[in-house]
Short mmCIF file of C-alpha atoms in Angstrom, two decimals:
data_model
loop_
_atom_site.label_atom_id
_atom_site.label_comp_id
_atom_site.label_asym_id
_atom_site.label_seq_id
_atom_site.Cartn_x
_atom_site.Cartn_y
_atom_site.Cartn_z
CA UNK A 1 -55.96 31.30 -54.31
CA UNK A 2 -55.15 30.66 -55.20
CA UNK A 3 -52.35 29.88 -56.82
CA UNK A 4 -50.43 26.97 -58.05
CA UNK A 5 -47.23 27.13 -57.94
CA UNK A 6 -45.19 24.08 -57.90
CA UNK A 7 -48.19 22.93 -55.99
CA UNK A 8 -51.26 25.63 -55.97
CA UNK A 9 -50.31 28.49 -56.53
CA UNK A 10 -45.83 28.25 -56.44
CA UNK A 11 -42.65 27.33 -58.24
CA UNK A 12 -38.94 27.28 -57.59
CA UNK A 13 -37.32 28.83 -60.61
CA UNK A 14 -34.79 31.49 -61.48
CA UNK A 15 -36.22 34.51 -63.27
CA UNK A 16 -35.28 37.02 -65.90
CA UNK A 17 -36.04 40.68 -65.16
CA UNK A 18 -38.50 42.23 -67.60
CA UNK A 19 -36.68 44.85 -69.64
CA UNK A 20 -37.95 48.25 -70.65
CA UNK A 21 -39.79 49.05 -67.40
CA UNK A 22 -38.56 51.78 -65.09
CA UNK A 23 -38.73 50.67 -61.46
CA UNK A 24 -38.53 53.16 -58.60
CA UNK A 25 -39.85 51.69 -55.34
CA UNK A 26 -43.27 50.35 -56.28
CA UNK A 27 -43.21 51.49 -59.88
CA UNK A 28 -45.46 51.72 -62.91
CA UNK A 29 -44.82 51.06 -66.57
CA UNK A 30 -44.40 54.35 -68.46
CA UNK A 31 -46.21 53.51 -71.70
CA UNK A 32 -47.61 50.72 -73.85
CA UNK A 33 -45.70 51.50 -77.03
CA UNK A 34 -43.69 48.30 -76.72
CA UNK A 35 -44.98 46.05 -73.96
CA UNK A 36 -43.14 42.88 -72.98
CA UNK A 37 -45.35 39.96 -72.06
CA UNK A 38 -47.59 38.38 -74.67
CA UNK A 39 -50.79 36.38 -74.07
CA UNK A 40 -51.65 33.42 -76.31
CA UNK A 41 -54.80 31.30 -76.06
CA UNK A 42 -54.07 27.60 -75.69
CA UNK A 43 -56.30 24.51 -75.60
CA UNK A 44 -59.41 25.07 -73.51
CA UNK A 45 -60.08 22.80 -70.55
CA UNK A 46 -61.90 19.79 -72.02
CA UNK A 47 -64.20 19.56 -69.02
CA UNK A 48 -66.81 22.09 -67.91
CA UNK A 49 -65.83 25.64 -67.09
CA UNK A 50 -65.54 26.39 -63.40
CA UNK A 51 -64.23 28.68 -60.70
CA UNK A 52 -62.74 28.01 -57.26
CA UNK A 53 -61.05 24.80 -58.42
CA UNK A 54 -57.97 23.41 -56.68
CA UNK A 55 -54.76 22.29 -58.32
CA UNK A 56 -51.02 21.73 -58.31
CA UNK A 57 -48.21 20.92 -60.74
CA UNK A 58 -45.81 17.98 -61.01
CA UNK A 59 -43.09 17.31 -63.61
CA UNK A 60 -44.13 20.09 -65.99
CA UNK A 61 -47.82 19.20 -65.97
CA UNK A 62 -50.61 21.17 -64.39
CA UNK A 63 -53.43 19.43 -62.53
CA UNK A 64 -56.82 20.80 -61.53
CA UNK A 65 -60.14 19.52 -60.27
CA UNK A 66 -63.21 20.18 -58.14
CA UNK A 67 -64.68 23.71 -58.32
CA UNK A 68 -68.04 25.36 -59.04
CA UNK A 69 -69.55 25.03 -62.53
CA UNK A 70 -71.99 27.25 -64.45
CA UNK A 71 -74.97 25.49 -62.88
CA UNK A 72 -73.54 26.21 -59.41
CA UNK A 73 -72.80 22.52 -58.91
CA UNK A 74 -69.68 21.45 -57.03
CA UNK A 75 -67.52 19.08 -59.04
CA UNK A 76 -65.22 16.05 -58.55
CA UNK A 77 -63.67 15.63 -62.01
CA UNK A 78 -59.89 15.92 -62.23
CA UNK A 79 -57.69 16.88 -65.19
CA UNK A 80 -54.05 17.27 -66.23
CA UNK A 81 -52.63 19.73 -68.74
CA UNK A 82 -49.52 19.03 -70.85
CA UNK A 83 -48.08 22.35 -72.14
CA UNK A 84 -45.77 20.64 -74.64
CA UNK A 85 -48.61 18.78 -76.37
CA UNK A 86 -51.18 21.46 -75.45
CA UNK A 87 -53.66 18.79 -74.39
CA UNK A 88 -55.92 18.03 -71.42
CA UNK A 89 -56.42 14.50 -70.05
CA UNK A 90 -59.26 13.30 -67.82
CA UNK A 91 -57.86 11.45 -64.80
CA UNK A 92 -59.24 9.45 -61.88
CA UNK A 93 -62.09 11.27 -60.19
CA UNK A 94 -61.38 13.05 -56.93
CA UNK A 95 -62.60 10.65 -54.21
CA UNK A 96 -63.77 13.20 -51.65
CA UNK A 97 -67.04 15.10 -51.68
CA UNK A 98 -67.62 17.47 -54.60
CA UNK A 99 -66.43 20.88 -53.44
CA UNK A 100 -65.29 24.39 -54.24
CA UNK A 101 -62.73 26.75 -52.68
CA UNK A 102 -60.44 23.87 -51.67
CA UNK A 103 -56.63 23.99 -51.53
CA UNK A 104 -53.94 22.08 -53.39
CA UNK A 105 -50.18 21.62 -53.31
CA UNK A 106 -47.55 19.14 -54.49
CA UNK A 107 -44.55 17.66 -52.67
CA UNK A 108 -42.34 14.63 -53.17
CA UNK A 109 -43.74 13.92 -56.63
CA UNK A 110 -47.36 13.68 -55.47
CA UNK A 111 -50.27 16.09 -55.36
CA UNK A 112 -52.72 16.92 -52.59
CA UNK A 113 -56.21 18.46 -52.55
CA UNK A 114 -58.47 19.07 -49.59
CA UNK A 115 -60.55 21.53 -47.55
CA UNK A 116 -63.24 23.63 -49.26
CA UNK A 117 -67.00 23.48 -48.89
CA UNK A 118 -69.88 21.51 -50.40
CA UNK A 119 -72.38 24.40 -50.18
CA UNK A 120 -72.76 27.82 -48.64
CA UNK A 121 -73.75 26.40 -45.25
CA UNK A 122 -71.45 26.44 -42.25
CA UNK A 123 -71.83 22.68 -41.84
CA UNK A 124 -70.50 22.10 -45.37
CA UNK A 125 -66.92 23.10 -44.62
CA UNK A 126 -64.41 20.27 -45.03
CA UNK A 127 -61.16 19.18 -43.36
CA UNK A 128 -60.30 16.06 -45.38
CA UNK A 129 -57.29 15.70 -47.71
CA UNK A 130 -56.37 13.23 -50.45
CA UNK A 131 -53.06 12.36 -52.12
CA UNK A 132 -52.77 11.86 -55.89
CA UNK A 133 -50.04 9.68 -57.39
CA UNK A 134 -49.50 10.54 -61.09
CA UNK A 135 -47.56 7.28 -61.63
CA UNK A 136 -50.60 5.15 -60.80
CA UNK A 137 -53.44 7.62 -61.40
CA UNK A 138 -54.79 6.78 -57.94
CA UNK A 139 -56.01 8.77 -54.95
CA UNK A 140 -55.36 7.88 -51.31
CA UNK A 141 -56.87 9.50 -48.22
CA UNK A 142 -54.36 11.09 -45.82
CA UNK A 143 -54.85 12.49 -42.33
CA UNK A 144 -57.41 15.27 -42.07
CA UNK A 145 -56.11 18.80 -41.90
CA UNK A 146 -55.39 19.41 -38.19
CA UNK A 147 -56.43 23.05 -38.29
CA UNK A 148 -60.06 22.09 -38.83
CA UNK A 149 -62.59 22.48 -41.63
CA UNK A 150 -62.33 25.67 -43.68
CA UNK A 151 -62.34 27.09 -47.18
CA UNK A 152 -60.34 29.65 -49.18
CA UNK A 153 -57.09 28.79 -47.40
CA UNK A 154 -53.74 29.66 -48.98
CA UNK A 155 -51.32 26.89 -49.96
CA UNK A 156 -47.81 26.60 -51.34
CA UNK A 157 -45.11 23.99 -51.89
CA UNK A 158 -41.44 23.41 -51.30
CA UNK A 159 -39.62 20.38 -52.76
CA UNK A 160 -40.18 18.32 -49.60
CA UNK A 161 -43.35 19.67 -48.00
CA UNK A 162 -46.65 21.41 -48.62
CA UNK A 163 -48.02 24.28 -46.55
CA UNK A 164 -51.66 25.21 -45.90
CA UNK A 165 -53.07 27.96 -43.72
CA UNK A 166 -55.28 31.02 -43.23
CA UNK A 167 -58.81 30.79 -44.69
CA UNK A 168 -62.26 30.94 -43.14
CA UNK A 169 -64.09 28.57 -40.77
CA UNK A 170 -66.72 31.02 -39.58
CA UNK A 171 -63.84 33.16 -38.40
CA UNK A 172 -60.84 34.49 -40.27
CA UNK A 173 -57.65 32.50 -39.64
CA UNK A 174 -53.88 32.97 -39.66
CA UNK A 175 -52.55 29.54 -38.67
CA UNK A 176 -50.19 27.51 -40.87
CA UNK A 177 -49.43 23.77 -41.13
CA UNK A 178 -46.94 21.77 -43.17
CA UNK A 179 -47.39 18.28 -44.57
CA UNK A 180 -44.48 15.88 -45.07
CA UNK A 181 -45.11 13.16 -47.69
CA UNK A 182 -42.25 11.06 -46.26
CA UNK A 183 -43.51 11.22 -42.67
CA UNK A 184 -47.15 11.21 -43.84
CA UNK A 185 -47.93 13.73 -41.14
CA UNK A 186 -49.04 17.30 -40.58
CA UNK A 187 -46.97 19.63 -38.38
CA UNK A 188 -47.95 23.00 -36.92
CA UNK A 189 -45.72 25.69 -38.45
CA UNK A 190 -45.23 29.28 -37.37
CA UNK A 191 -48.47 31.22 -37.68
CA UNK A 192 -48.75 33.62 -40.57
CA UNK A 193 -47.81 36.92 -38.93
CA UNK A 194 -50.05 39.23 -40.91
CA UNK A 195 -53.72 39.83 -40.10
CA UNK A 196 -56.09 36.89 -40.40
CA UNK A 197 -57.55 36.48 -43.88
CA UNK A 198 -59.07 34.38 -46.65
CA UNK A 199 -58.52 34.55 -50.45
CA UNK A 200 -54.76 35.18 -49.99
CA UNK A 201 -52.17 34.54 -52.71
CA UNK A 202 -48.81 32.80 -52.57
CA UNK A 203 -45.73 32.31 -54.72
CA UNK A 204 -42.46 30.46 -54.08
CA UNK A 205 -39.18 31.73 -55.53
CA UNK A 206 -35.85 30.06 -54.69
CA UNK A 207 -37.47 28.09 -51.86
CA UNK A 208 -38.80 31.23 -50.15
CA UNK A 209 -42.58 31.62 -50.00
CA UNK A 210 -44.37 34.95 -50.31
CA UNK A 211 -47.93 35.50 -49.06
CA UNK A 212 -50.26 38.51 -49.16
CA UNK A 213 -53.48 40.06 -50.46
CA UNK A 214 -56.84 38.54 -49.48
CA UNK A 215 -59.40 40.09 -47.16
CA UNK A 216 -60.40 40.30 -43.50
CA UNK A 217 -63.98 41.35 -42.67
CA UNK A 218 -64.37 42.83 -46.12
CA UNK A 219 -61.14 44.85 -45.93
CA UNK A 220 -58.54 44.02 -48.58
CA UNK A 221 -55.11 43.48 -47.08
CA UNK A 222 -52.08 45.51 -48.17
CA UNK A 223 -49.21 43.67 -46.45
CA UNK A 224 -46.65 41.31 -48.05
CA UNK A 225 -44.69 38.61 -46.19
CA UNK A 226 -41.91 36.15 -46.91
CA UNK A 227 -41.54 32.75 -45.26
CA UNK A 228 -38.37 30.70 -44.91
CA UNK A 229 -39.46 27.07 -44.39
CA UNK A 230 -36.01 26.01 -43.20
CA UNK A 231 -36.04 28.53 -40.36
CA UNK A 232 -39.85 28.41 -39.98
CA UNK A 233 -39.76 32.21 -39.94
CA UNK A 234 -41.96 34.95 -41.39
CA UNK A 235 -40.50 38.33 -42.40
CA UNK A 236 -42.57 41.36 -43.33
CA UNK A 237 -41.65 42.81 -46.71
CA UNK A 238 -42.61 46.25 -48.05
CA UNK A 239 -46.33 46.93 -47.84
CA UNK A 240 -48.10 47.98 -51.01
CA UNK A 241 -47.90 51.77 -51.18
CA UNK A 242 -51.05 53.88 -50.96
CA UNK A 243 -50.87 55.02 -54.60
CA UNK A 244 -50.55 51.43 -55.85
CA UNK A 245 -53.05 49.61 -53.64
CA UNK A 246 -55.98 50.06 -55.99
CA UNK A 247 -54.10 48.22 -58.73
CA UNK A 248 -52.28 45.52 -56.74
CA UNK A 249 -54.51 44.59 -53.80
CA UNK A 250 -57.19 42.01 -54.64
CA UNK A 251 -58.93 38.76 -53.65
CA UNK A 252 -58.99 35.37 -55.39
CA UNK A 253 -56.10 36.26 -57.70
CA UNK A 254 -53.57 33.91 -59.32
CA UNK A 255 -49.79 33.88 -59.32
CA UNK A 256 -47.10 32.18 -61.38
CA UNK A 257 -43.31 32.24 -61.35
CA UNK A 258 -41.29 32.65 -64.54
CA UNK A 259 -37.55 33.29 -64.93
CA UNK A 260 -37.09 34.33 -61.32
CA UNK A 261 -39.98 36.80 -61.10
CA UNK A 262 -43.33 36.31 -59.43
CA UNK A 263 -46.44 37.47 -61.30
CA UNK A 264 -49.80 38.50 -59.85
CA UNK A 265 -52.81 38.49 -62.19
CA UNK A 266 -56.59 38.74 -62.30
CA UNK A 267 -58.65 38.65 -59.11
CA UNK A 268 -61.81 40.53 -58.24
CA UNK A 269 -62.34 43.47 -60.57
CA UNK A 270 -58.65 43.82 -61.42
CA UNK A 271 -57.08 43.81 -64.88
CA UNK A 272 -53.45 44.73 -64.11
CA UNK A 273 -50.58 42.25 -64.23
CA UNK A 274 -47.80 42.93 -61.71
CA UNK A 275 -44.37 41.34 -61.27
CA UNK A 276 -42.38 40.94 -58.06
CA UNK A 277 -38.56 40.81 -58.01
CA UNK A 278 -37.30 38.94 -54.92
CA UNK A 279 -33.84 40.48 -55.32
CA UNK A 280 -34.93 44.12 -55.18
CA UNK A 281 -38.19 43.43 -53.29
CA UNK A 282 -39.93 45.74 -55.79
CA UNK A 283 -43.19 45.43 -57.70
CA UNK A 284 -43.61 46.52 -61.33
CA UNK A 285 -46.90 47.24 -63.10
CA UNK A 286 -46.29 45.15 -66.23
CA UNK A 287 -49.46 45.80 -68.23
CA UNK A 288 -53.20 46.24 -68.30
CA UNK A 289 -54.25 42.78 -69.46
CA UNK A 290 -57.60 44.05 -70.78
CA UNK A 291 -56.25 46.94 -72.91
CA UNK A 292 -57.92 46.91 -76.33
CA UNK A 293 -54.68 48.11 -77.95
CA UNK A 294 -53.60 44.46 -78.01
CA UNK A 295 -54.72 41.63 -80.28
CA UNK A 296 -55.12 38.82 -77.77
CA UNK A 297 -57.04 39.76 -74.63
CA UNK A 298 -57.96 37.22 -71.95
CA UNK A 299 -61.43 37.84 -70.53
CA UNK A 300 -61.06 40.21 -67.60
CA UNK A 301 -61.78 40.75 -64.88
CA UNK A 302 -61.97 37.17 -63.64
CA UNK A 303 -61.68 35.68 -60.20
CA UNK A 304 -61.18 32.19 -58.78
CA UNK A 305 -58.92 30.99 -61.62
CA UNK A 306 -56.08 28.45 -61.52
CA UNK A 307 -52.49 29.08 -62.62
CA UNK A 308 -49.39 27.03 -63.41
CA UNK A 309 -45.70 27.77 -63.97
CA UNK A 310 -44.60 25.43 -66.77
CA UNK A 311 -42.22 25.06 -69.73
CA UNK A 312 -43.82 25.27 -73.15
CA UNK A 313 -43.18 23.30 -76.34
CA UNK A 314 -39.98 25.30 -76.92
CA UNK A 315 -38.63 24.70 -73.43
CA UNK A 316 -39.36 28.32 -72.43
CA UNK A 317 -40.78 29.10 -69.01
CA UNK A 318 -44.29 30.52 -69.15
CA UNK A 319 -47.29 31.21 -66.97
CA UNK A 320 -50.65 29.56 -67.64
CA UNK A 321 -54.03 30.79 -66.38
CA UNK A 322 -57.23 28.81 -66.81
CA UNK A 323 -60.86 28.72 -65.59
CA UNK A 324 -62.31 31.33 -63.24
CA UNK A 325 -65.49 33.39 -63.27
CA UNK A 326 -66.90 36.79 -64.12
CA UNK A 327 -70.40 37.26 -62.76
CA UNK A 328 -72.37 34.08 -63.49
CA UNK A 329 -70.04 32.93 -66.30
CA UNK A 330 -67.59 30.09 -65.51
CA UNK A 331 -64.65 29.95 -67.91
CA UNK A 332 -62.94 26.95 -69.51
CA UNK A 333 -60.36 28.94 -71.51
CA UNK A 334 -56.62 28.59 -71.03
CA UNK A 335 -54.06 31.37 -71.58
CA UNK A 336 -50.27 31.31 -71.79
CA UNK A 337 -48.20 34.32 -70.73
CA UNK A 338 -44.85 34.69 -72.50
CA UNK A 339 -42.80 37.26 -70.55
CA UNK A 340 -39.95 37.56 -73.07
CA UNK A 341 -42.15 38.36 -76.09
CA UNK A 342 -43.54 41.72 -77.09
CA UNK A 343 -47.29 41.76 -76.77
CA UNK A 344 -49.01 41.60 -80.15
CA UNK A 345 -50.96 44.78 -80.95
CA UNK A 346 -54.42 44.92 -82.45
CA UNK A 347 -54.64 45.13 -86.25
#
């Protein structure tokens, strides 16, 4: 996941509750007569399509790089996206080995990418990390990740630190480490308290991180946890209910945070968009993204995409989802989700 979120897959914003959806426990939308949440295609990534990229966001720009392209080559190119201008810019190349399934986060005005693998072999797993400074467009090596080489780890950001953990190093993992850009050091944090896993998702709302989904030994995980970085404490939230698991639980999904709500989208074989309200602790089935009753339909299902939580040209908060894969196809398209707008129906 991966997700970016102020940093991979997280953002600290206040959210507006989606209207017109009845919520009882883990609830479902009653009909699609008038569906809030519109998708609009924006400028495609200028570089090659890819999946399993890594990214982060800083100062209302999204950044992504590395990943696996349509020729199954690992990549090192690195790009930024400006949602106000709707443009992509090629930046300094990532200095580490070309890789896929790495992890990214941002903290203290800088971005970080590391881990991943250079091939499918066990010896190809990586532990290195690099810092990107958007003011100078330069990369600098930082200390290797102390948890060891791995791929498909989860990552998230707070204003002062980045967090990386779980993943796969030949075994499934549940450890967690934080990185301080001021101390330039990694610190062991409290282990993730759910089962070990890879392909997990994360979102950060009001400085509280939420982690879940992913898989362990081929079994998709149904638990949901919150993490308070100040207290270094994990708390188990409501598990996904048995009648909702088929629609919520997934691997390699993306998340974004808009107007105080966390959104979960895409992932392996899944077309439903869900929202999470941190106040009520409830999930709402917002829409079937792939429904042909609508005019603009992002290609679904897709997995291994990248997401950002940014403000658009009108200053409105929106979610952005780009890249990813379906079968052998690697995408370069870029979609904006507007939660306040009614979804445009097909002609």
